[in-house]
Structures are given as C-alpha cells and as structure tokens.
Short mmCIF file of N, CA, C and O in Angstrom, two decimals:
data_model
loop_
_atom_site.label_atom_id
_atom_site.label_comp_id
_atom_site.label_asym_id
_atom_site.label_seq_id
_atom_site.Cartn_x
_atom_site.Cartn_y
_atom_site.Cartn_z
N MET N 62 100.05 -39.90 -171.42
CA MET N 62 101.11 -39.73 -172.16
C MET N 62 102.61 -40.64 -171.66
O MET N 62 102.07 -40.24 -170.39
N SER N 63 103.44 -40.99 -172.17
CA SER N 63 104.73 -41.34 -171.90
C SER N 63 105.53 -40.51 -171.41
O SER N 63 105.38 -39.60 -171.41
N VAL N 64 106.55 -40.95 -170.57
CA VAL N 64 107.09 -40.68 -169.51
C VAL N 64 108.53 -39.72 -170.57
O VAL N 64 108.50 -38.21 -169.74
N ARG N 65 108.80 -39.92 -171.69
CA ARG N 65 109.61 -39.52 -172.26
C ARG N 65 108.96 -38.07 -172.86
O ARG N 65 109.70 -37.08 -173.22
N GLU N 66 107.55 -37.83 -173.10
CA GLU N 66 107.15 -37.22 -173.56
C GLU N 66 106.69 -36.17 -172.40
O GLU N 66 105.88 -34.88 -172.28
N THR N 67 106.52 -36.29 -171.20
CA THR N 67 106.13 -35.67 -170.08
C THR N 67 107.67 -34.94 -169.37
O THR N 67 108.36 -35.48 -169.48
N TYR N 68 106.35 -33.65 -169.15
CA TYR N 68 107.67 -32.54 -168.77
C TYR N 68 107.31 -32.09 -167.17
O TYR N 68 106.47 -32.41 -167.05
N LEU N 69 108.46 -31.25 -166.97
CA LEU N 69 108.08 -30.96 -165.32
C LEU N 69 106.55 -30.26 -165.19
O LEU N 69 105.99 -29.87 -164.19
N ASN N 70 106.48 -29.09 -166.11
CA ASN N 70 105.46 -28.17 -166.14
C ASN N 70 104.01 -29.36 -166.32
O ASN N 70 103.20 -28.90 -165.95
N ASP N 71 104.52 -30.25 -167.19
CA ASP N 71 103.33 -31.54 -166.95
C ASP N 71 102.85 -31.92 -165.50
O ASP N 71 101.68 -32.12 -165.16
N TYR N 72 104.15 -31.95 -164.56
CA TYR N 72 104.26 -32.12 -163.33
C TYR N 72 103.38 -31.53 -162.20
O TYR N 72 103.42 -31.43 -161.39
N GLY N 73 103.15 -30.23 -162.88
CA GLY N 73 103.25 -28.79 -162.06
C GLY N 73 104.22 -28.28 -161.16
O GLY N 73 104.09 -27.60 -160.40
N ILE N 74 105.21 -28.15 -161.90
CA ILE N 74 106.31 -28.00 -161.65
C ILE N 74 107.40 -26.84 -162.60
O ILE N 74 107.63 -27.16 -163.16
N SER N 75 107.15 -25.49 -161.90
CA SER N 75 107.65 -24.59 -163.14
C SER N 75 109.04 -24.92 -163.28
O SER N 75 109.78 -25.61 -162.17
N SER N 76 109.28 -23.92 -164.44
CA SER N 76 111.22 -23.82 -164.40
C SER N 76 111.93 -23.75 -163.43
O SER N 76 113.25 -23.92 -162.63
N HIS N 77 111.29 -22.31 -162.55
CA HIS N 77 112.24 -21.85 -161.44
C HIS N 77 112.15 -22.87 -160.09
O HIS N 77 113.05 -23.22 -159.30
N ASP N 78 110.90 -23.65 -160.26
CA ASP N 78 110.67 -24.53 -158.96
C ASP N 78 111.98 -25.56 -159.37
O ASP N 78 112.38 -26.57 -158.09
N ALA N 79 112.14 -25.64 -160.45
CA ALA N 79 112.75 -27.08 -160.79
C ALA N 79 114.57 -26.74 -160.31
O ALA N 79 114.96 -27.37 -159.90
N GLU N 80 114.55 -25.25 -160.73
CA GLU N 80 116.01 -24.97 -160.48
C GLU N 80 115.87 -25.35 -159.06
O GLU N 80 117.32 -25.64 -158.59
N LYS N 81 115.28 -24.76 -157.72
CA LYS N 81 115.04 -24.82 -156.74
C LYS N 81 115.70 -26.41 -156.17
O LYS N 81 116.65 -26.72 -155.21
N ILE N 82 114.78 -27.58 -156.59
CA ILE N 82 114.86 -28.71 -156.81
C ILE N 82 115.89 -29.17 -156.79
O ILE N 82 116.87 -29.52 -155.71
N LEU N 83 116.70 -28.87 -157.88
CA LEU N 83 118.06 -29.44 -158.22
C LEU N 83 119.18 -28.84 -157.67
O LEU N 83 120.13 -30.22 -157.27
N SER N 84 118.95 -28.09 -157.33
CA SER N 84 119.95 -27.38 -156.07
C SER N 84 119.80 -27.67 -154.45
O SER N 84 120.72 -28.09 -154.28
N TYR N 85 119.20 -27.86 -154.82
CA TYR N 85 118.69 -28.98 -153.13
C TYR N 85 119.12 -30.28 -153.16
O TYR N 85 119.77 -30.51 -152.29
N CYS N 86 118.84 -30.70 -154.73
CA CYS N 86 119.40 -32.04 -154.03
C CYS N 86 121.04 -32.01 -154.39
O CYS N 86 121.86 -32.92 -154.44
N ARG N 87 121.47 -31.25 -155.12
CA ARG N 87 123.15 -31.25 -155.43
C ARG N 87 123.69 -30.78 -154.14
O ARG N 87 124.63 -31.67 -153.81
N SER N 88 123.21 -30.42 -152.88
CA SER N 88 123.41 -30.23 -151.94
C SER N 88 123.13 -31.32 -150.86
O SER N 88 123.01 -31.05 -149.20
N ALA N 89 122.25 -32.04 -150.86
CA ALA N 89 121.43 -33.16 -150.44
C ALA N 89 122.78 -33.81 -149.48
O ALA N 89 123.38 -34.12 -150.19
N THR N 90 122.10 -34.36 -148.47
CA THR N 90 123.15 -34.99 -147.07
C THR N 90 122.08 -36.49 -146.81
O THR N 90 121.22 -36.25 -147.33
N ARG N 91 123.03 -37.17 -146.09
CA ARG N 91 122.58 -38.11 -145.81
C ARG N 91 120.87 -38.53 -146.08
O ARG N 91 120.73 -39.67 -146.94
N TYR N 92 120.02 -38.05 -145.15
CA TYR N 92 118.37 -38.50 -145.27
C TYR N 92 118.04 -38.07 -146.60
O TYR N 92 117.42 -38.64 -147.14
N ASP N 93 118.42 -37.10 -146.91
CA ASP N 93 118.04 -36.34 -148.59
C ASP N 93 117.95 -37.33 -149.43
O ASP N 93 117.72 -37.27 -150.79
N GLN N 94 119.84 -37.93 -149.31
CA GLN N 94 119.69 -38.42 -150.52
C GLN N 94 119.44 -40.00 -150.56
O GLN N 94 119.00 -40.24 -151.51
N GLN N 95 119.35 -40.25 -149.53
CA GLN N 95 118.17 -41.67 -149.09
C GLN N 95 116.78 -41.78 -149.95
O GLN N 95 116.44 -42.44 -150.51
N LEU N 96 116.46 -40.35 -149.94
CA LEU N 96 115.14 -39.78 -150.46
C LEU N 96 114.85 -39.68 -152.03
O LEU N 96 114.01 -40.31 -152.91
N ILE N 97 116.26 -38.91 -152.21
CA ILE N 97 115.95 -39.14 -153.44
C ILE N 97 116.55 -40.67 -154.35
O ILE N 97 115.66 -41.06 -155.80
N LEU N 98 117.35 -41.74 -153.67
CA LEU N 98 117.97 -42.78 -154.10
C LEU N 98 116.18 -43.61 -154.36
O LEU N 98 116.06 -44.29 -155.40
N GLN N 99 115.39 -43.25 -153.16
CA GLN N 99 114.16 -44.09 -152.86
C GLN N 99 113.36 -43.82 -154.20
O GLN N 99 112.23 -44.34 -154.86
N ALA N 100 113.19 -42.28 -154.10
CA ALA N 100 112.66 -41.47 -155.60
C ALA N 100 112.97 -42.13 -157.51
O ALA N 100 112.34 -42.62 -157.54
N ALA N 101 114.27 -42.40 -156.86
CA ALA N 101 114.56 -42.76 -158.40
C ALA N 101 114.15 -44.62 -158.39
O ALA N 101 113.93 -45.03 -159.22
N GLN N 102 114.54 -44.89 -157.54
CA GLN N 102 113.95 -46.71 -157.17
C GLN N 102 112.60 -47.16 -157.52
O GLN N 102 112.40 -47.73 -158.23
N GLU N 103 111.81 -46.13 -156.91
CA GLU N 103 110.49 -45.83 -157.34
C GLU N 103 110.36 -45.99 -158.82
O GLU N 103 109.19 -46.47 -159.36
N VAL N 104 111.08 -44.78 -159.41
CA VAL N 104 110.27 -44.82 -160.97
C VAL N 104 110.95 -45.36 -161.89
O VAL N 104 110.41 -45.81 -162.72
N TYR N 105 112.50 -45.74 -161.67
CA TYR N 105 112.79 -47.19 -162.48
C TYR N 105 113.91 -47.78 -161.78
O TYR N 105 114.77 -47.17 -161.80
N PRO N 106 113.67 -48.52 -161.28
CA PRO N 106 115.06 -49.58 -160.36
C PRO N 106 116.25 -49.81 -160.77
O PRO N 106 116.96 -49.46 -160.26
N GLU N 107 116.10 -50.43 -162.36
CA GLU N 107 117.01 -50.44 -162.87
C GLU N 107 118.06 -49.15 -163.67
O GLU N 107 119.30 -49.34 -163.30
N ILE N 108 117.94 -48.33 -163.20
CA ILE N 108 118.51 -46.91 -163.89
C ILE N 108 118.94 -45.95 -162.53
O ILE N 108 119.32 -44.58 -162.25
N ALA N 109 118.34 -46.80 -161.41
CA ALA N 109 118.07 -45.52 -160.17
C ALA N 109 119.75 -45.09 -159.82
O ALA N 109 119.75 -44.07 -159.78
N PRO N 110 120.53 -46.13 -160.12
CA PRO N 110 121.99 -45.08 -159.31
C PRO N 110 122.57 -44.37 -160.69
O PRO N 110 123.08 -42.97 -159.96
N TYR N 111 122.11 -44.48 -161.88
CA TYR N 111 122.62 -43.02 -162.64
C TYR N 111 121.35 -42.08 -162.43
O TYR N 111 122.16 -40.82 -162.45
N LEU N 112 120.25 -42.00 -162.08
CA LEU N 112 119.18 -40.78 -162.03
C LEU N 112 119.77 -40.46 -160.46
O LEU N 112 120.07 -38.64 -160.37
N PHE N 113 120.05 -41.43 -159.69
CA PHE N 113 120.43 -40.44 -158.59
C PHE N 113 121.92 -39.31 -158.59
O PHE N 113 122.16 -38.59 -158.26
N LEU N 114 123.09 -40.86 -159.16
CA LEU N 114 124.25 -39.59 -160.01
C LEU N 114 123.64 -38.23 -160.19
O LEU N 114 124.72 -37.96 -160.09
N ASN N 115 122.84 -38.54 -161.20
CA ASN N 115 122.84 -37.36 -162.54
C ASN N 115 122.37 -36.27 -160.96
O ASN N 115 122.23 -35.07 -161.33
N LEU N 116 121.34 -36.61 -160.57
CA LEU N 116 120.51 -35.13 -159.69
C LEU N 116 121.59 -34.70 -158.38
O LEU N 116 121.73 -33.74 -158.37
N THR N 117 122.41 -35.57 -157.50
CA THR N 117 123.48 -35.47 -156.64
C THR N 117 124.34 -34.96 -156.94
O THR N 117 125.38 -33.68 -156.62
N THR N 118 125.07 -35.16 -158.61
CA THR N 118 126.42 -35.06 -158.75
C THR N 118 126.27 -33.51 -160.50
O THR N 118 127.35 -32.84 -160.45
N GLY N 119 125.22 -33.99 -161.02
CA GLY N 119 124.70 -32.89 -162.11
C GLY N 119 125.87 -33.94 -163.09
O GLY N 119 125.93 -33.41 -164.64
N LEU N 120 126.36 -34.91 -163.17
CA LEU N 120 127.10 -35.58 -164.47
C LEU N 120 126.25 -36.19 -165.43
O LEU N 120 124.49 -36.41 -164.80
N GLY N 121 126.21 -35.91 -166.05
CA GLY N 121 125.36 -35.63 -167.34
C GLY N 121 125.11 -37.76 -168.10
O GLY N 121 126.15 -38.32 -167.88
N TYR N 122 124.20 -37.37 -169.01
CA TYR N 122 123.90 -38.83 -169.42
C TYR N 122 125.24 -39.12 -170.26
O TYR N 122 125.56 -40.51 -170.02
N ASP N 123 125.54 -38.42 -171.03
CA ASP N 123 126.88 -38.80 -171.88
C ASP N 123 127.87 -39.43 -171.16
O ASP N 123 128.33 -40.07 -171.66
N ARG N 124 128.21 -38.54 -170.03
CA ARG N 124 129.43 -38.92 -169.13
C ARG N 124 129.40 -40.04 -168.75
O ARG N 124 130.14 -41.16 -168.20
N MET N 125 127.94 -40.71 -168.16
CA MET N 125 128.01 -42.10 -167.18
C MET N 125 127.81 -43.27 -168.57
O MET N 125 127.88 -44.17 -168.28
N GLY N 126 127.77 -42.89 -169.70
CA GLY N 126 127.98 -44.20 -170.80
C GLY N 126 126.50 -45.25 -170.54
O GLY N 126 126.99 -46.30 -170.78
N ILE N 127 125.81 -45.06 -170.66
CA ILE N 127 124.53 -45.32 -170.52
C ILE N 127 124.15 -45.79 -171.71
O ILE N 127 124.23 -44.93 -172.52
N THR N 128 123.66 -47.11 -171.71
CA THR N 128 123.77 -47.96 -173.52
C THR N 128 122.37 -48.42 -173.46
O THR N 128 121.95 -48.70 -174.49
N MET N 129 122.07 -48.48 -171.95
CA MET N 129 120.30 -49.23 -172.47
C MET N 129 118.99 -48.23 -172.46
O MET N 129 118.07 -48.90 -173.01
N MET N 130 119.38 -47.19 -172.99
CA MET N 130 118.18 -46.29 -173.50
C MET N 130 118.45 -45.43 -174.02
O MET N 130 119.69 -44.60 -173.80
N GLN N 131 117.37 -44.58 -174.64
CA GLN N 131 118.15 -43.23 -175.26
C GLN N 131 118.13 -42.16 -174.28
O GLN N 131 117.70 -41.67 -173.46
N ARG N 132 118.67 -40.97 -174.86
CA ARG N 132 118.72 -39.90 -173.65
C ARG N 132 117.53 -39.24 -173.42
O ARG N 132 117.23 -38.91 -172.59
N LYS N 133 116.64 -39.41 -174.32
CA LYS N 133 114.93 -38.42 -173.95
C LYS N 133 114.39 -39.57 -173.16
O LYS N 133 113.57 -38.46 -171.96
N ASP N 134 115.21 -40.64 -173.46
CA ASP N 134 113.93 -41.31 -172.42
C ASP N 134 114.68 -41.60 -171.21
O ASP N 134 113.95 -41.24 -169.72
N PHE N 135 115.83 -41.49 -170.89
CA PHE N 135 116.09 -41.11 -169.31
C PHE N 135 115.98 -39.96 -168.63
O PHE N 135 115.74 -39.77 -167.41
N GLN N 136 115.97 -38.54 -169.71
CA GLN N 136 115.66 -37.07 -169.39
C GLN N 136 113.99 -37.22 -168.87
O GLN N 136 113.86 -36.52 -168.02
N GLY N 137 113.31 -38.04 -169.55
CA GLY N 137 111.69 -38.29 -168.88
C GLY N 137 111.89 -38.90 -167.71
O GLY N 137 110.95 -38.62 -166.67
N TYR N 138 112.93 -39.99 -167.21
CA TYR N 138 112.72 -40.73 -166.17
C TYR N 138 113.18 -39.58 -164.90
O TYR N 138 113.14 -40.03 -163.75
N ARG N 139 114.40 -38.82 -165.16
CA ARG N 139 114.77 -38.14 -164.58
C ARG N 139 113.77 -36.89 -163.80
O ARG N 139 113.51 -36.64 -162.80
N ARG N 140 113.29 -36.21 -164.74
CA ARG N 140 111.94 -35.69 -164.34
C ARG N 140 111.26 -35.99 -163.83
O ARG N 140 110.41 -35.56 -163.06
N LYS N 141 110.73 -37.54 -163.52
CA LYS N 141 109.77 -38.24 -163.04
C LYS N 141 110.38 -38.19 -161.67
O LYS N 141 109.48 -38.26 -160.86
N THR N 142 111.58 -38.33 -161.91
CA THR N 142 112.21 -38.72 -160.31
C THR N 142 112.09 -37.47 -159.67
O THR N 142 111.88 -37.41 -158.27
N ILE N 143 112.48 -36.23 -159.91
CA ILE N 143 112.57 -35.40 -159.56
C ILE N 143 110.87 -34.63 -159.11
O ILE N 143 110.77 -34.06 -157.93
N GLU N 144 110.31 -35.04 -159.81
CA GLU N 144 108.79 -35.04 -159.46
C GLU N 144 108.43 -35.70 -158.08
O GLU N 144 107.93 -34.91 -157.20
N THR N 145 109.00 -37.38 -158.30
CA THR N 145 108.73 -37.83 -156.89
C THR N 145 109.35 -37.78 -155.44
O THR N 145 108.44 -37.66 -154.84
N TYR N 146 110.52 -36.83 -155.91
CA TYR N 146 111.21 -36.90 -154.72
C TYR N 146 110.39 -35.27 -154.53
O TYR N 146 110.72 -35.18 -152.90
N ASN N 147 109.99 -34.88 -155.44
CA ASN N 147 109.40 -33.19 -154.63
C ASN N 147 108.17 -33.91 -153.71
O ASN N 147 108.30 -32.95 -152.69
N ARG N 148 107.54 -34.82 -153.92
CA ARG N 148 106.69 -35.05 -153.08
C ARG N 148 106.39 -36.11 -152.21
O ARG N 148 105.84 -35.57 -151.13
N TYR N 149 108.14 -36.48 -152.22
CA TYR N 149 108.43 -36.96 -150.85
C TYR N 149 108.66 -35.80 -150.09
O TYR N 149 108.39 -36.40 -148.63
N MET N 150 109.44 -34.76 -150.61
CA MET N 150 109.46 -34.24 -149.81
C MET N 150 108.58 -33.02 -148.70
O MET N 150 108.37 -32.67 -147.61
N ILE N 151 107.34 -32.96 -149.86
CA ILE N 151 106.02 -32.45 -149.49
C ILE N 151 105.56 -32.99 -148.22
O ILE N 151 105.01 -32.88 -147.65
N LEU N 152 105.47 -34.87 -148.74
CA LEU N 152 104.99 -35.38 -147.49
C LEU N 152 106.13 -35.40 -145.81
O LEU N 152 104.83 -35.58 -145.16
N ASN N 153 106.87 -34.80 -146.13
CA ASN N 153 107.60 -34.84 -144.73
C ASN N 153 107.64 -33.41 -144.43
O ASN N 153 108.30 -33.38 -143.34
N GLY N 154 106.99 -32.34 -145.10
CA GLY N 154 107.03 -31.51 -144.36
C GLY N 154 108.13 -30.27 -144.63
O GLY N 154 108.63 -29.28 -143.85
N LYS N 155 109.06 -30.65 -146.03
CA LYS N 155 110.13 -30.11 -146.20
C LYS N 155 110.03 -29.32 -147.65
O LYS N 155 110.53 -29.99 -148.46
N GLN N 156 108.81 -28.81 -147.70
CA GLN N 156 108.45 -28.49 -148.78
C GLN N 156 109.94 -27.85 -149.73
O GLN N 156 110.05 -26.71 -148.88
N ILE N 157 110.46 -28.08 -150.78
CA ILE N 157 111.28 -27.22 -150.97
C ILE N 157 110.56 -25.94 -151.87
O ILE N 157 111.05 -24.54 -152.11
N VAL N 158 109.55 -26.16 -152.54
CA VAL N 158 109.16 -24.94 -153.71
C VAL N 158 108.21 -24.67 -152.78
O VAL N 158 107.36 -24.96 -152.30
#
C-alpha cells in the first residue's frame, strides 16, 4: 500500500489517539520539536521543514504553497510522520497514547 493510501488506523493509531498526538505536537518544546523534525526527516527529507511546520503550528498545505507534490501525497507523509514520531516517543518512554 502506498503512503498516500495509508491512514492512521492502518498504523494502529485511532482518531482519538491522533488528536492527542497532534495536540502534543502543537505544544512541543525543544527536545520534542527536535524529535518531530527528526521523524519528518526520516519520512521524507525534502519536505521535512513543511511537515514540521504543519505539525507544530497547524499551518495547512495550501497556506505553505507546496508545489512539489499533491495534497493527498503530503497528507500521507504527514500521517507517516505522526506514526514515526509516536514510535520515537514510545522508545523514549514518553508514550502519548
């Protein structure tokens, strides 16, 4: 299954858990922001700054002016970044959900 067709429930993350993770990302500080950026770089290095900006501020795809990919692709990589960040948090003993 391609990244663009993979949703959070495919990664084992419910919509309720996703809301918790996104809320945590929005309020993240220093070390947690570094982990978010690291997760984004692991998923897709070329758009990592856009993924980071979206997850930490909520700025949407349309407002960032991304032209290198379609919205559906960006959203797929965003979901993969959320899953990767959640995995990092679990490995660090700070399980969000």
